mmCIF file of C-alpha atoms in Angstrom:
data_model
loop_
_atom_site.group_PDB
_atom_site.id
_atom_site.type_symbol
_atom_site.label_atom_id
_atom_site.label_comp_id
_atom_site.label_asym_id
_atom_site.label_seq_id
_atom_site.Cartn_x
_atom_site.Cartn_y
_atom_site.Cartn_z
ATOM 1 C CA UNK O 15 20.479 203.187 -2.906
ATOM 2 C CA UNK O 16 18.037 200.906 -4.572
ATOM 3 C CA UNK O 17 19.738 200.842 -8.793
ATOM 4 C CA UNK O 18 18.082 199.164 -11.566
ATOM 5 C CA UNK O 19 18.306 199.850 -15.487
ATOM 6 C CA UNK O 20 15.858 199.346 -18.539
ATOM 7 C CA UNK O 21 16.740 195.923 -20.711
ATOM 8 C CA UNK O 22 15.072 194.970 -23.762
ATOM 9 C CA UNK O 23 14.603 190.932 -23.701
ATOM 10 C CA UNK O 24 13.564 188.479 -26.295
ATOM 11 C CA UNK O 25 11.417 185.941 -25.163
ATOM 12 C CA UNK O 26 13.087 182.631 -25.381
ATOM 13 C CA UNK O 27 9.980 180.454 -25.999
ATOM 14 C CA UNK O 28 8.189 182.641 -28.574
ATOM 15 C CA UNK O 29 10.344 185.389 -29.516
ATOM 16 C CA UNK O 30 8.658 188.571 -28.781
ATOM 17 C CA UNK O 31 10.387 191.843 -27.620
ATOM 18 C CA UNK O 32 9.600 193.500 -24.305
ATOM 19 C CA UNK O 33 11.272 195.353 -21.753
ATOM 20 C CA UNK O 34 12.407 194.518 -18.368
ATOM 21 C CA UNK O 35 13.257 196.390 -15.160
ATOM 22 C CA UNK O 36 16.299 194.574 -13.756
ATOM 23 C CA UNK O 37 17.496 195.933 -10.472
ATOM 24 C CA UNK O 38 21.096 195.542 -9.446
ATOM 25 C CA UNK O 39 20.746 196.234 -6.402
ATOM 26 C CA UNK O 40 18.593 196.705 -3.291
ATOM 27 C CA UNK O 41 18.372 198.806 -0.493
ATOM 28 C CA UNK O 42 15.526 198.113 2.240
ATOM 29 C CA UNK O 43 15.648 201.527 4.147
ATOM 30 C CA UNK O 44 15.071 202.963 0.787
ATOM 31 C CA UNK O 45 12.741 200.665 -0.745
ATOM 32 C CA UNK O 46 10.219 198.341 1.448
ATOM 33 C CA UNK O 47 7.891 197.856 -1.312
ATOM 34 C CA UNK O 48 10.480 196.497 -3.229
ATOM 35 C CA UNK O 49 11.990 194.029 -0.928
ATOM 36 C CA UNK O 50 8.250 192.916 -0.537
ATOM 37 C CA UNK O 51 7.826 192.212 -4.172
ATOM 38 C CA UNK O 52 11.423 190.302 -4.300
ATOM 39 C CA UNK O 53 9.807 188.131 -1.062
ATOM 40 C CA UNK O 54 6.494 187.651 -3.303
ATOM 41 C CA UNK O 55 9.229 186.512 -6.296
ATOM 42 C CA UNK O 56 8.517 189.958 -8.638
ATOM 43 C CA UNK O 57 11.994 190.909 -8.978
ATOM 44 C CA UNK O 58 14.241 190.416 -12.108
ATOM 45 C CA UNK O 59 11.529 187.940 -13.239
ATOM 46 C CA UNK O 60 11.014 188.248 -16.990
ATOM 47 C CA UNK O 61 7.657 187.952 -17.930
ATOM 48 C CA UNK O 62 6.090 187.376 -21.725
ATOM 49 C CA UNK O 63 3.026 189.510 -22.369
ATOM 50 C CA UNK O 64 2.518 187.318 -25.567
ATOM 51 C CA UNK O 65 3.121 184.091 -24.629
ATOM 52 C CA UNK O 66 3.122 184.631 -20.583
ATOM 53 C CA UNK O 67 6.725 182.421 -20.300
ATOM 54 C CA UNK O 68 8.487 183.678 -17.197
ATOM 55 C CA UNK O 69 12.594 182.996 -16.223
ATOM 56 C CA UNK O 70 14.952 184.659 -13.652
ATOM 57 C CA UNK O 71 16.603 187.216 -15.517
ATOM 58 C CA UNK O 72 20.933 185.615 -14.986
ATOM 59 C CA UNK O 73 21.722 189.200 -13.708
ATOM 60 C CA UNK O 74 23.505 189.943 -10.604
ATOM 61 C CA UNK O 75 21.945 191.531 -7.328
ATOM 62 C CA UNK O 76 23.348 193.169 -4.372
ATOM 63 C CA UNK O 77 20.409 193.055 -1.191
ATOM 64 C CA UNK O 78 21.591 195.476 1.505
ATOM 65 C CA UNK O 79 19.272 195.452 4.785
ATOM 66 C CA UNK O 80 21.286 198.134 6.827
ATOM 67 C CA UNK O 81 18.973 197.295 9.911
ATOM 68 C CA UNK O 82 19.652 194.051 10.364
ATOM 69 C CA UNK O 83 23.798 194.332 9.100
ATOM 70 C CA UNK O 84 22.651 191.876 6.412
ATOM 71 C CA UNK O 85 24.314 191.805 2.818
ATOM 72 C CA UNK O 86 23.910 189.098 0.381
ATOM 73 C CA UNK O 87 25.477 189.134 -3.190
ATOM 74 C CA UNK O 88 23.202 187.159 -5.350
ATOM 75 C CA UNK O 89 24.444 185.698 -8.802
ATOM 76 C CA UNK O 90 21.893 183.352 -10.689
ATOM 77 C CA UNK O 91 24.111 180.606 -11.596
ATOM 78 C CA UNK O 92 23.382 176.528 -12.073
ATOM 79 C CA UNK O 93 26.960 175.050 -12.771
ATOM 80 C CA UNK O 94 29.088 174.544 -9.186
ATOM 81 C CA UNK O 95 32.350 175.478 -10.844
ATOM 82 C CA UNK O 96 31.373 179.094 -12.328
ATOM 83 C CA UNK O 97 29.552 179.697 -8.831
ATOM 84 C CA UNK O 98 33.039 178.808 -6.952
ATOM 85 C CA UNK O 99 34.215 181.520 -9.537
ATOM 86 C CA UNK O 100 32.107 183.927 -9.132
ATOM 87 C CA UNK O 101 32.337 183.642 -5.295
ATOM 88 C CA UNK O 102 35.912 184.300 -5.326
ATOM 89 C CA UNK O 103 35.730 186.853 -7.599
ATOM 90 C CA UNK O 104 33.268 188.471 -5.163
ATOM 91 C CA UNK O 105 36.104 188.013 -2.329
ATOM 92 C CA UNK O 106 38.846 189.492 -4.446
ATOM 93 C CA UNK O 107 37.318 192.360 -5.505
ATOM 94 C CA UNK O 108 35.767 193.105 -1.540
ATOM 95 C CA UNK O 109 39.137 192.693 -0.254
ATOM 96 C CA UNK O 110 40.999 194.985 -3.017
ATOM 97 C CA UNK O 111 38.217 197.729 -2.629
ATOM 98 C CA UNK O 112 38.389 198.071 0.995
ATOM 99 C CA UNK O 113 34.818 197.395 1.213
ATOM 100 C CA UNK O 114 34.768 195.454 4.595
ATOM 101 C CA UNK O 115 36.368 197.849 7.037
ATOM 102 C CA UNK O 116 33.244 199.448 6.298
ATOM 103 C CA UNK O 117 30.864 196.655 7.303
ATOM 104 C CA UNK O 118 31.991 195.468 10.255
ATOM 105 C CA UNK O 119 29.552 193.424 12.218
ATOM 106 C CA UNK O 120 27.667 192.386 9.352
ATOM 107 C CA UNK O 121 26.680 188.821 8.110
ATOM 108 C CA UNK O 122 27.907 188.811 4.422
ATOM 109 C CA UNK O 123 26.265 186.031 2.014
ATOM 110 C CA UNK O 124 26.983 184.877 -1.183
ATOM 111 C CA UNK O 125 24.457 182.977 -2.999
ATOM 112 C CA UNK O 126 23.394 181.659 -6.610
ATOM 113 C CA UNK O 127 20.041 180.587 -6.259
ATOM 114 C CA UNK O 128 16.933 182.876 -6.190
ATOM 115 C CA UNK O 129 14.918 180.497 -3.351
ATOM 116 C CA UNK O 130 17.532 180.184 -1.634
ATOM 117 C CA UNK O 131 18.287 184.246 -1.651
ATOM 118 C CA UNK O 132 14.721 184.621 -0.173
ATOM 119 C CA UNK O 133 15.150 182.121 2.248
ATOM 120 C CA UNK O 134 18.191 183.780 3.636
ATOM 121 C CA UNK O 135 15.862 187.466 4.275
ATOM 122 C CA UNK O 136 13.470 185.507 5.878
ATOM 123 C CA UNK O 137 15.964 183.809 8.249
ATOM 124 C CA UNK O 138 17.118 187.091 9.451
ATOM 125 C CA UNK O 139 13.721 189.006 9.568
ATOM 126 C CA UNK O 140 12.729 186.788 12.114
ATOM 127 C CA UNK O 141 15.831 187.151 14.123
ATOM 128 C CA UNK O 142 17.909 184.074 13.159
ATOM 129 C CA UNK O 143 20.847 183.081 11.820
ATOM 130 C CA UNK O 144 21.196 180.697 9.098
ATOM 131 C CA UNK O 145 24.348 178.979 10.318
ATOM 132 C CA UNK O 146 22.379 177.365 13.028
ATOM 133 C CA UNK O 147 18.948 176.976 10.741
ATOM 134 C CA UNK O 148 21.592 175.099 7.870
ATOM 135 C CA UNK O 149 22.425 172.411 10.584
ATOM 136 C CA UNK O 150 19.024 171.936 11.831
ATOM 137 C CA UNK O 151 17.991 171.988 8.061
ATOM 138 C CA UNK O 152 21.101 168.816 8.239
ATOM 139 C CA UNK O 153 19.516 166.876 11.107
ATOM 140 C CA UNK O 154 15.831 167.100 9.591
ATOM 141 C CA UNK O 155 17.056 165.328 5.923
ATOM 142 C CA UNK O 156 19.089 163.272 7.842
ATOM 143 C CA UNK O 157 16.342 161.363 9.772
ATOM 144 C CA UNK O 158 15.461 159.297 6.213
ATOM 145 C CA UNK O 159 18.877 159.290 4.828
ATOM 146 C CA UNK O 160 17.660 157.175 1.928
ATOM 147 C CA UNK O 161 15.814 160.299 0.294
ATOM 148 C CA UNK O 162 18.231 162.644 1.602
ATOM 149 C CA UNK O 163 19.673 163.150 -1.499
ATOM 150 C CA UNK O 164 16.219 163.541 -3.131
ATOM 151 C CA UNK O 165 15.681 165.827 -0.931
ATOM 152 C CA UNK O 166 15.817 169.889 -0.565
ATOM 153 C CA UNK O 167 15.074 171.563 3.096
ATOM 154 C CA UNK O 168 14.026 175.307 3.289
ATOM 155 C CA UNK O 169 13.453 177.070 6.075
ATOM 156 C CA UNK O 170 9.695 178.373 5.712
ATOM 157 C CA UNK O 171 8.121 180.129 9.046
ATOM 158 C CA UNK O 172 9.221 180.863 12.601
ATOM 159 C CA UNK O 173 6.830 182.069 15.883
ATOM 160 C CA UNK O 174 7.992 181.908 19.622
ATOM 161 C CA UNK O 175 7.443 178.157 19.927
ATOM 162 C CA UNK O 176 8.084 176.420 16.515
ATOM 163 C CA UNK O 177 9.969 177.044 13.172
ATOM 164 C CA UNK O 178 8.202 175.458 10.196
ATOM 165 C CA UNK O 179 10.822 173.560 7.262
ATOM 166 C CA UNK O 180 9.826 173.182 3.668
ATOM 167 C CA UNK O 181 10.854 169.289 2.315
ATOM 168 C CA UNK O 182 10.733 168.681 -0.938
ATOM 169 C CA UNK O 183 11.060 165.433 -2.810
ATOM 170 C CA UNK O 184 12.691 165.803 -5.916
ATOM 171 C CA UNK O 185 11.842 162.059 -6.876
ATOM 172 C CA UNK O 186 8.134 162.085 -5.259
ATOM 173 C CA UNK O 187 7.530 165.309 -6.406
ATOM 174 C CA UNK O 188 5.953 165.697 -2.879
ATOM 175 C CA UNK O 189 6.673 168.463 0.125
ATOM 176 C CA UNK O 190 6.325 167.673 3.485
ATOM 177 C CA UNK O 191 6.264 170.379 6.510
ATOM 178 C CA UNK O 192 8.432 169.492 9.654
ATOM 179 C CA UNK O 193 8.552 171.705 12.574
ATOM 180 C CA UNK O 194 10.886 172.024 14.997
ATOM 181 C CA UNK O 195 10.546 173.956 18.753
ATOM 182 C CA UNK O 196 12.361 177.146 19.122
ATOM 183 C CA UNK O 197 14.019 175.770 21.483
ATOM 184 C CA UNK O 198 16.352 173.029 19.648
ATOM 185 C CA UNK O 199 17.313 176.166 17.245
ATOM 186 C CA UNK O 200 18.303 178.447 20.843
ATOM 187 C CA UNK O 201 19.942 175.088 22.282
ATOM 188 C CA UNK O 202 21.948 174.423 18.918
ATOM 189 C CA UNK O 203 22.623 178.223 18.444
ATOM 190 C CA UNK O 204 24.127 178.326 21.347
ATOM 191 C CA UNK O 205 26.485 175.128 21.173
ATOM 192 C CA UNK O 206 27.623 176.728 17.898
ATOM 193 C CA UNK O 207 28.722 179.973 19.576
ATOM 194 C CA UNK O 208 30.087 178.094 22.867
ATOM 195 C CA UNK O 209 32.410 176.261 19.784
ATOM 196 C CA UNK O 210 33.332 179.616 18.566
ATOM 197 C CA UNK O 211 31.000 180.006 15.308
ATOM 198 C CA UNK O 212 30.789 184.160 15.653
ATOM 199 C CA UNK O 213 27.668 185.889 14.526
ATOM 200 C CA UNK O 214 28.903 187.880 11.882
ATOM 201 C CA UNK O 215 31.157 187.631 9.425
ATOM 202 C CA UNK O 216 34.510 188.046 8.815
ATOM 203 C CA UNK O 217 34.463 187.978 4.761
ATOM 204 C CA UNK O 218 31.860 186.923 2.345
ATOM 205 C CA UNK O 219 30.165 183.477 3.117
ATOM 206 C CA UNK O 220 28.367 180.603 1.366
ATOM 207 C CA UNK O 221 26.604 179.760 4.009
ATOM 208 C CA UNK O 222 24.677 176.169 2.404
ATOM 209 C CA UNK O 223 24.289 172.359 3.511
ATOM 210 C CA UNK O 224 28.486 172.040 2.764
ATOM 211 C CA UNK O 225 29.271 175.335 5.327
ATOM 212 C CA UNK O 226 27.123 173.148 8.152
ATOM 213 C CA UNK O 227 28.843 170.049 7.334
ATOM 214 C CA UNK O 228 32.186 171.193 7.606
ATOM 215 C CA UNK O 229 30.485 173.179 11.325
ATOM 216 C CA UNK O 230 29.364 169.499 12.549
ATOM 217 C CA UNK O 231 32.655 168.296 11.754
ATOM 218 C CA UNK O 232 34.401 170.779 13.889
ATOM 219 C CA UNK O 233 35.071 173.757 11.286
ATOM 220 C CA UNK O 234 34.299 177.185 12.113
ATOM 221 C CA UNK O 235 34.223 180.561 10.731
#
């Protein structure tokens, strides 16, 4: 079930009151529309009427896509520390419910960012899975390794032939599209499986440029 609750918000930049619909949590089977406007970047977006300043609202978000066994627990957060925190808070208290007897099968994501939230539905609507698109997303930045660490790859659009990456240059202030054939991700995908990478999870994940790292040096799962 889709859950959201009434806030009243003062606007940051010029002060005046208005009310926001924050959702907590979101259910596709329930509510299509509304995973459409999170995709279009609508949800738990505040929004001044008098001075038309927008920000994420920093309130957590469960997205629950029962159809394709995906569940990502979404926590606005910019320091590294807190989000370690908050990730193993999110552990704990799955573990201590009992929660993941009940979701077996499923790929379970933890994540802090809001782009990088919608990048993860879009992976899986088009049949993917992110552990493979993360080390593509690896072997793309690292083809200039001098901007690499200007540098932030998102996965953007998939067909049958090509999946389309977002680069953007934090120092340029540029992006650049790079496209790679469906193939590489099938041929990669299934190297990471032959190494024992399973497609599902086990526990909650943080499933980022550090998880494919650790896969390319021989981690898994």
């Amino acid at each position: 079930m889709s859950l959201n609750a009434k806030q009243t918000v003062k606007c940051p930049q010029c002060g005046h009151m208005s009310e926001v619909t924050v959702w907590n949590s979101i259910t596709v089977k329930d509510s299509g529309d509304l995973k459409q406007d999170l995709l279009r970047g609508k949800v738990n977006i505040f929004f001044c009427p008098a001075c038309s300043h927008t920000a994420l609202m920093p309130s957590p978000m469960l997205y629950h896509d029962e159809e394709r066994r995906l569940m990502i627990s979404f926590s606005p957060c910019n320091d590294e520390l807190l989000k370690k925190q908050l990730f193993d808070n999110v552990q704990k208290s799955s573990k201590e419910s009992g929660e993941l007897n009940n979701l077996e099968g499923y790929n379970l994501r933890f994540v802090a960012d809001y782009n990088e939230l919608l990048e993860k539905i879009l992976i899986f609507d088009n049949g993917m899975n992110d552990k493979t698109i993360e080390v593509i997303k690896l072997m793309i930045l690292s083809q200039d390794l001098e901007k690499a660490q200007f540098r932030i790859c998102r996965f953007g659009k998939a067909d049958s032939d090509n999946t389309e990456f977002m680069v953007y240059d934090e120092k340029e202030k540029q992006t650049y599209t790079s496209s790679v054939p469906r193939s590489t991700y099938d041929t990669i995908h299934t190297q990471l499986r032959e190494t024992g990478v399973k497609p599902y999870s086990f526990g909650w994940e943080m499933v980022d440029s550090s998880y494919a790292t650790r896969l390319l040096n021989g981690f898994n799962n």
